[in-house]
Amino acid sequence: MSIAPSLDEYAKRYENIRLDRHDSGVLEVTLHTGGDSLVWTAQAHDELAYCFTDIACDPANRAVLLTGAGAAFCAEIDFGSFRLGTAADWSHIMFEGRRLLTNLMNIEVPVVAAINGPALIHPEIPVLSDIVVAADTTVFKDGPHFPSGIVPGDGAHVVWTHVLGPTRGRYFLLTGQEIDARQALAHGVVNEVLPAAQVLPRARELAAEIAAKPALARRFSRVVLTHEIKRLLHEQLGLGLAHEALAALDR
């Protein structure tokens, strides 16, 4: 008997994540708060770390489609939900922060993102997808870190200097720059820009095409195509989180 997680077991486990699997085997992952656009909270942060593990360990997921509810992917944060005052508080954040991105990258089937609107809070999560389709209303910004006096060390420092290149990436993180959908396309952050109503259907089409491929071709393509960013995260994520914590405790 298999001990791998099944969707029936984990689909109702998460308050901020809706999980639906299509007949094609594509698992659709919708981030939300009360059915509307996700508000980033400590709970959402922790839920994603565990949910990505469940998704990665379920062999029935032939591909993954990541999207958001409402008009924004994630444009708000509830800073009050986070405890940031002690070393013990940061130990928890560092543990879950490492798991969040590591477990996302440990999903061994291709991931397609359907970015449905502004991604101002932790936009590194959807742009780590293998294929990124964005609404023409999308704007990217690393809102909660350096603009708020916080070190962008929880993966933003790795992802954005990788995706944008070191010079553009550092500028993006240190100035609070907003990058709209067309700029993102020109910089290689996203693959397609469409009117908002077309984004999810297009992402579903792409994910279904991937899901139809042979199992090992899907899984091993994800492994080889993500090896470099996984190496960078492995080398730099702990360093970044430690410095983010130290600077925050000094405030």
Tab-separated table of C-alpha atoms in Angstrom:
chain	number	residue	atom	x	y	z
A	1	MET	CA	0.000	0.000	0.000
A	2	SER	CA	1.335	3.434	-0.954
A	3	ILE	CA	2.107	5.887	1.836
A	4	ALA	CA	2.416	8.818	-0.593
A	5	PRO	CA	-0.055	11.640	0.118
A	6	SER	CA	-3.291	11.697	-1.852
A	7	LEU	CA	-5.231	14.789	-2.873
A	8	ASP	CA	-8.233	13.678	-0.822
A	9	GLU	CA	-6.036	13.862	2.260
A	10	TYR	CA	-4.390	17.240	1.753
A	11	ALA	CA	-6.860	19.224	-0.399
A	12	LYS	CA	-8.795	20.581	2.607
A	13	ARG	CA	-5.772	21.081	4.854
A	14	TYR	CA	-4.906	24.640	3.843
A	15	GLU	CA	-6.935	27.770	4.510
A	16	ASN	CA	-5.170	29.908	1.895
A	17	ILE	CA	-4.668	27.335	-0.867
A	18	ARG	CA	-7.380	25.806	-3.056
A	19	LEU	CA	-6.387	22.579	-4.775
A	20	ASP	CA	-8.230	21.058	-7.737
A	21	ARG	CA	-6.912	18.350	-10.038
A	22	HIS	CA	-8.166	18.165	-13.615
A	23	ASP	CA	-8.795	14.907	-15.450
A	24	SER	CA	-5.535	15.585	-17.313
A	25	GLY	CA	-3.615	15.236	-14.060
A	26	VAL	CA	-2.870	18.954	-13.792
A	27	LEU	CA	-3.085	20.122	-10.192
A	28	GLU	CA	-4.438	23.681	-10.066
A	29	VAL	CA	-3.145	25.565	-7.035
A	30	THR	CA	-5.005	28.800	-6.285
A	31	LEU	CA	-3.695	31.126	-3.582
A	32	HIS	CA	-6.416	33.159	-1.884
A	33	THR	CA	-7.687	34.788	1.278
A	34	GLY	CA	-11.360	34.080	1.852
A	35	GLY	CA	-11.805	33.354	-1.858
A	36	ASP	CA	-10.320	36.702	-2.971
A	37	SER	CA	-6.755	37.808	-3.684
A	38	LEU	CA	-4.157	36.481	-1.279
A	39	VAL	CA	-3.104	38.666	1.641
A	40	TRP	CA	0.339	37.509	2.731
A	41	THR	CA	0.350	36.403	6.372
A	42	ALA	CA	2.459	34.227	8.615
A	43	GLN	CA	-0.085	31.463	8.120
A	44	ALA	CA	0.069	31.694	4.318
A	45	HIS	CA	3.869	31.623	4.524
A	46	ASP	CA	3.837	28.418	6.580
A	47	GLU	CA	1.018	26.752	4.620
A	48	LEU	CA	2.912	27.031	1.341
A	49	ALA	CA	5.960	25.329	2.819
A	50	TYR	CA	3.914	22.255	3.781
A	51	CYS	CA	1.600	22.278	0.770
A	52	PHE	CA	4.491	22.184	-1.694
A	53	THR	CA	5.726	19.050	0.086
A	54	ASP	CA	2.344	17.357	-0.298
A	55	ILE	CA	2.204	18.311	-3.976
A	56	ALA	CA	5.738	17.079	-4.618
A	57	CYS	CA	5.106	13.712	-2.981
A	58	ASP	CA	1.802	12.952	-4.770
A	59	PRO	CA	2.596	10.933	-7.925
A	60	ALA	CA	-0.866	11.625	-9.358
A	61	ASN	CA	0.122	15.246	-10.041
A	62	ARG	CA	1.288	15.185	-13.661
A	63	ALA	CA	1.865	18.960	-13.823
A	64	VAL	CA	1.157	21.932	-11.559
A	65	LEU	CA	-0.616	25.201	-12.377
A	66	LEU	CA	-0.051	28.006	-9.849
A	67	THR	CA	-2.371	31.013	-9.841
A	68	GLY	CA	-4.139	33.492	-7.590
A	69	ALA	CA	-7.731	34.439	-6.886
A	70	GLY	CA	-9.292	37.814	-7.602
A	71	ALA	CA	-7.624	40.687	-9.430
A	72	ALA	CA	-4.155	40.362	-7.858
A	73	PHE	CA	-1.757	37.494	-7.361
A	74	CYS	CA	-0.665	38.958	-4.022
A	75	ALA	CA	-0.579	42.691	-3.424
A	76	GLU	CA	-1.063	43.017	0.353
A	77	ILE	CA	0.768	41.881	3.459
A	78	ASP	CA	-0.356	41.720	7.074
A	79	PHE	CA	2.868	42.574	8.891
A	80	GLY	CA	1.059	42.256	12.206
A	81	SER	CA	0.634	38.513	11.706
A	82	PHE	CA	4.420	37.988	11.888
A	83	ARG	CA	6.392	37.760	15.110
A	84	LEU	CA	9.817	39.292	14.455
A	85	GLY	CA	11.085	40.396	17.847
A	86	THR	CA	13.258	37.547	19.114
A	87	ALA	CA	15.790	35.042	17.884
A	88	ALA	CA	13.220	32.290	18.500
A	89	ASP	CA	10.712	34.120	16.266
A	90	TRP	CA	13.276	34.327	13.485
A	91	SER	CA	14.294	30.714	13.945
A	92	HIS	CA	10.740	29.742	12.988
A	93	ILE	CA	10.670	32.123	10.021
A	94	MET	CA	14.033	30.847	8.800
A	95	PHE	CA	12.927	27.211	9.086
A	96	GLU	CA	9.725	27.776	7.129
A	97	GLY	CA	11.373	30.210	4.702
A	98	ARG	CA	13.955	27.629	3.671
A	99	ARG	CA	11.246	25.005	3.277
A	100	LEU	CA	8.938	27.233	1.216
A	101	LEU	CA	11.233	27.752	-1.773
A	102	THR	CA	13.113	24.468	-1.390
A	103	ASN	CA	9.891	22.454	-1.356
A	104	LEU	CA	8.538	24.396	-4.328
A	105	MET	CA	11.643	23.500	-6.307
A	106	ASN	CA	11.406	19.881	-5.133
A	107	ILE	CA	8.174	19.444	-7.102
A	108	GLU	CA	9.424	17.070	-9.810
A	109	VAL	CA	6.895	17.926	-12.497
A	110	PRO	CA	6.794	21.145	-14.522
A	111	VAL	CA	5.066	24.149	-12.965
A	112	VAL	CA	3.103	26.719	-14.999
A	113	ALA	CA	2.221	30.060	-13.419
A	114	ALA	CA	-0.886	32.033	-14.341
A	115	ILE	CA	-0.206	35.428	-12.784
A	116	ASN	CA	-3.609	37.065	-12.624
A	117	GLY	CA	-2.572	40.573	-11.594
A	118	PRO	CA	-0.174	42.550	-9.391
A	119	ALA	CA	2.468	40.468	-7.600
A	120	LEU	CA	3.923	42.907	-5.100
A	121	ILE	CA	4.496	40.530	-2.193
A	122	HIS	CA	6.862	37.586	-2.698
A	123	PRO	CA	6.695	37.715	-6.498
A	124	GLU	CA	9.700	35.384	-6.578
A	125	ILE	CA	7.327	32.448	-5.979
A	126	PRO	CA	5.433	32.527	-9.301
A	127	VAL	CA	8.446	33.568	-11.390
A	128	LEU	CA	10.253	30.402	-10.255
A	129	SER	CA	7.790	28.476	-12.426
A	130	ASP	CA	8.992	26.800	-15.604
A	131	ILE	CA	6.481	28.712	-17.745
A	132	VAL	CA	5.012	32.061	-16.693
A	133	VAL	CA	1.876	33.517	-18.281
A	134	ALA	CA	0.956	36.960	-16.952
A	135	ALA	CA	-2.051	39.228	-17.214
A	136	ASP	CA	-1.440	42.605	-18.805
A	137	THR	CA	-2.428	44.078	-15.417
A	138	THR	CA	0.521	42.404	-13.711
A	139	VAL	CA	3.096	44.510	-11.875
A	140	PHE	CA	6.077	43.038	-10.037
A	141	LYS	CA	7.646	44.628	-6.951
A	142	ASP	CA	9.535	43.308	-3.948
A	143	GLY	CA	7.347	45.273	-1.591
A	144	PRO	CA	7.937	43.905	1.901
A	145	HIS	CA	11.741	43.947	2.024
A	146	PHE	CA	14.167	46.808	1.345
A	147	PRO	CA	11.432	49.445	0.780
A	148	SER	CA	10.355	48.614	4.350
A	149	GLY	CA	13.905	48.532	5.712
A	150	ILE	CA	14.236	44.732	5.619
A	151	VAL	CA	17.022	42.724	3.965
A	152	PRO	CA	15.654	40.874	0.887
A	153	GLY	CA	17.275	37.664	2.102
A	154	ASP	CA	14.520	35.071	2.031
A	155	GLY	CA	15.127	34.084	-1.584
A	156	ALA	CA	14.366	37.373	-3.302
A	157	HIS	CA	18.112	38.063	-3.428
A	158	VAL	CA	18.675	34.793	-5.282
A	159	VAL	CA	15.682	34.731	-7.610
A	160	TRP	CA	15.682	38.309	-8.868
A	161	THR	CA	19.407	38.533	-9.538
A	162	HIS	CA	19.052	35.222	-11.403
A	163	VAL	CA	15.933	36.103	-13.410
A	164	LEU	CA	16.722	39.753	-14.160
A	165	GLY	CA	20.518	39.458	-14.104
A	166	PRO	CA	22.736	40.854	-11.343
A	167	THR	CA	22.617	44.528	-12.301
A	168	ARG	CA	18.873	44.772	-12.964
A	169	GLY	CA	18.154	42.459	-10.029
A	170	ARG	CA	20.027	44.567	-7.486
A	171	TYR	CA	18.363	47.737	-8.780
A	172	PHE	CA	14.938	46.096	-8.564
A	173	LEU	CA	15.494	45.022	-4.941
A	174	LEU	CA	17.191	48.188	-3.658
A	175	THR	CA	14.911	50.816	-5.237
A	176	GLY	CA	11.473	49.223	-4.871
A	177	GLN	CA	11.154	49.349	-8.655
A	178	GLU	CA	7.848	48.290	-10.195
A	179	ILE	CA	8.100	46.251	-13.392
A	180	ASP	CA	4.942	46.045	-15.471
A	181	ALA	CA	3.952	43.066	-17.590
A	182	ARG	CA	5.471	44.352	-20.837
A	183	GLN	CA	8.763	45.221	-19.158
A	184	ALA	CA	8.743	41.791	-17.534
A	185	LEU	CA	8.291	40.179	-20.938
A	186	ALA	CA	11.159	42.202	-22.410
A	187	HIS	CA	13.418	41.261	-19.467
A	188	GLY	CA	12.582	37.555	-19.705
A	189	VAL	CA	10.719	37.380	-16.383
A	190	VAL	CA	7.533	36.090	-18.055
A	191	ASN	CA	6.907	34.140	-21.242
A	192	GLU	CA	3.531	35.489	-22.382
A	193	VAL	CA	1.393	38.530	-21.584
A	194	LEU	CA	-2.341	38.316	-22.236
A	195	PRO	CA	-5.564	40.066	-21.256
A	196	ALA	CA	-6.532	38.920	-17.769
A	197	ALA	CA	-9.462	36.792	-18.948
A	198	GLN	CA	-7.179	34.755	-21.214
A	199	VAL	CA	-4.409	34.010	-18.729
A	200	LEU	CA	-5.873	31.025	-16.885
A	201	PRO	CA	-7.217	29.283	-20.026
A	202	ARG	CA	-3.822	29.654	-21.704
A	203	ALA	CA	-1.980	28.352	-18.642
A	204	ARG	CA	-4.368	25.396	-18.459
A	205	GLU	CA	-3.691	24.642	-22.111
A	206	LEU	CA	0.079	24.673	-21.562
A	207	ALA	CA	-0.137	22.582	-18.402
A	208	ALA	CA	-2.360	19.986	-20.112
A	209	GLU	CA	0.145	19.673	-22.959
A	210	ILE	CA	2.894	19.018	-20.425
A	211	ALA	CA	0.772	16.543	-18.466
A	212	ALA	CA	0.240	14.475	-21.627
A	213	LYS	CA	3.956	13.757	-21.962
A	214	PRO	CA	5.522	10.508	-20.619
A	215	ALA	CA	6.000	10.455	-16.864
A	216	LEU	CA	9.775	10.276	-16.740
A	217	ALA	CA	10.157	12.876	-19.477
A	218	ARG	CA	8.082	15.280	-17.398
A	219	ARG	CA	9.802	14.549	-14.113
A	220	PHE	CA	13.373	14.471	-15.341
A	221	SER	CA	12.928	17.583	-17.502
A	222	ARG	CA	11.917	19.465	-14.366
A	223	VAL	CA	14.961	18.077	-12.544
A	224	VAL	CA	17.515	19.139	-15.143
A	225	LEU	CA	15.907	22.504	-15.937
A	226	THR	CA	15.787	23.600	-12.292
A	227	HIS	CA	19.169	22.258	-11.159
A	228	GLU	CA	20.984	25.605	-11.365
A	229	ILE	CA	18.436	27.670	-9.428
A	230	LYS	CA	18.228	24.896	-6.808
A	231	ARG	CA	22.020	25.059	-6.462
A	232	LEU	CA	21.883	28.821	-5.965
A	233	LEU	CA	19.120	28.542	-3.376
A	234	HIS	CA	21.020	25.823	-1.540
A	235	GLU	CA	24.146	27.992	-1.390
A	236	GLN	CA	22.562	31.358	-0.608
A	237	LEU	CA	19.145	30.993	1.064
A	238	GLY	CA	20.435	30.264	4.574
A	239	LEU	CA	22.942	33.115	4.307
A	240	GLY	CA	20.251	35.542	3.193
A	241	LEU	CA	17.775	34.563	5.894
A	242	ALA	CA	20.408	34.856	8.639
A	243	HIS	CA	21.343	38.379	7.571
A	244	GLU	CA	17.696	39.354	7.195
A	245	ALA	CA	17.102	38.207	10.772
A	246	LEU	CA	20.134	40.021	12.182
A	247	ALA	CA	19.221	43.302	10.522
A	248	ALA	CA	15.594	42.996	11.632
A	249	LEU	CA	16.574	42.328	15.262
A	250	ASP	CA	18.787	45.430	15.164
A	251	ARG	CA	15.925	47.733	14.202
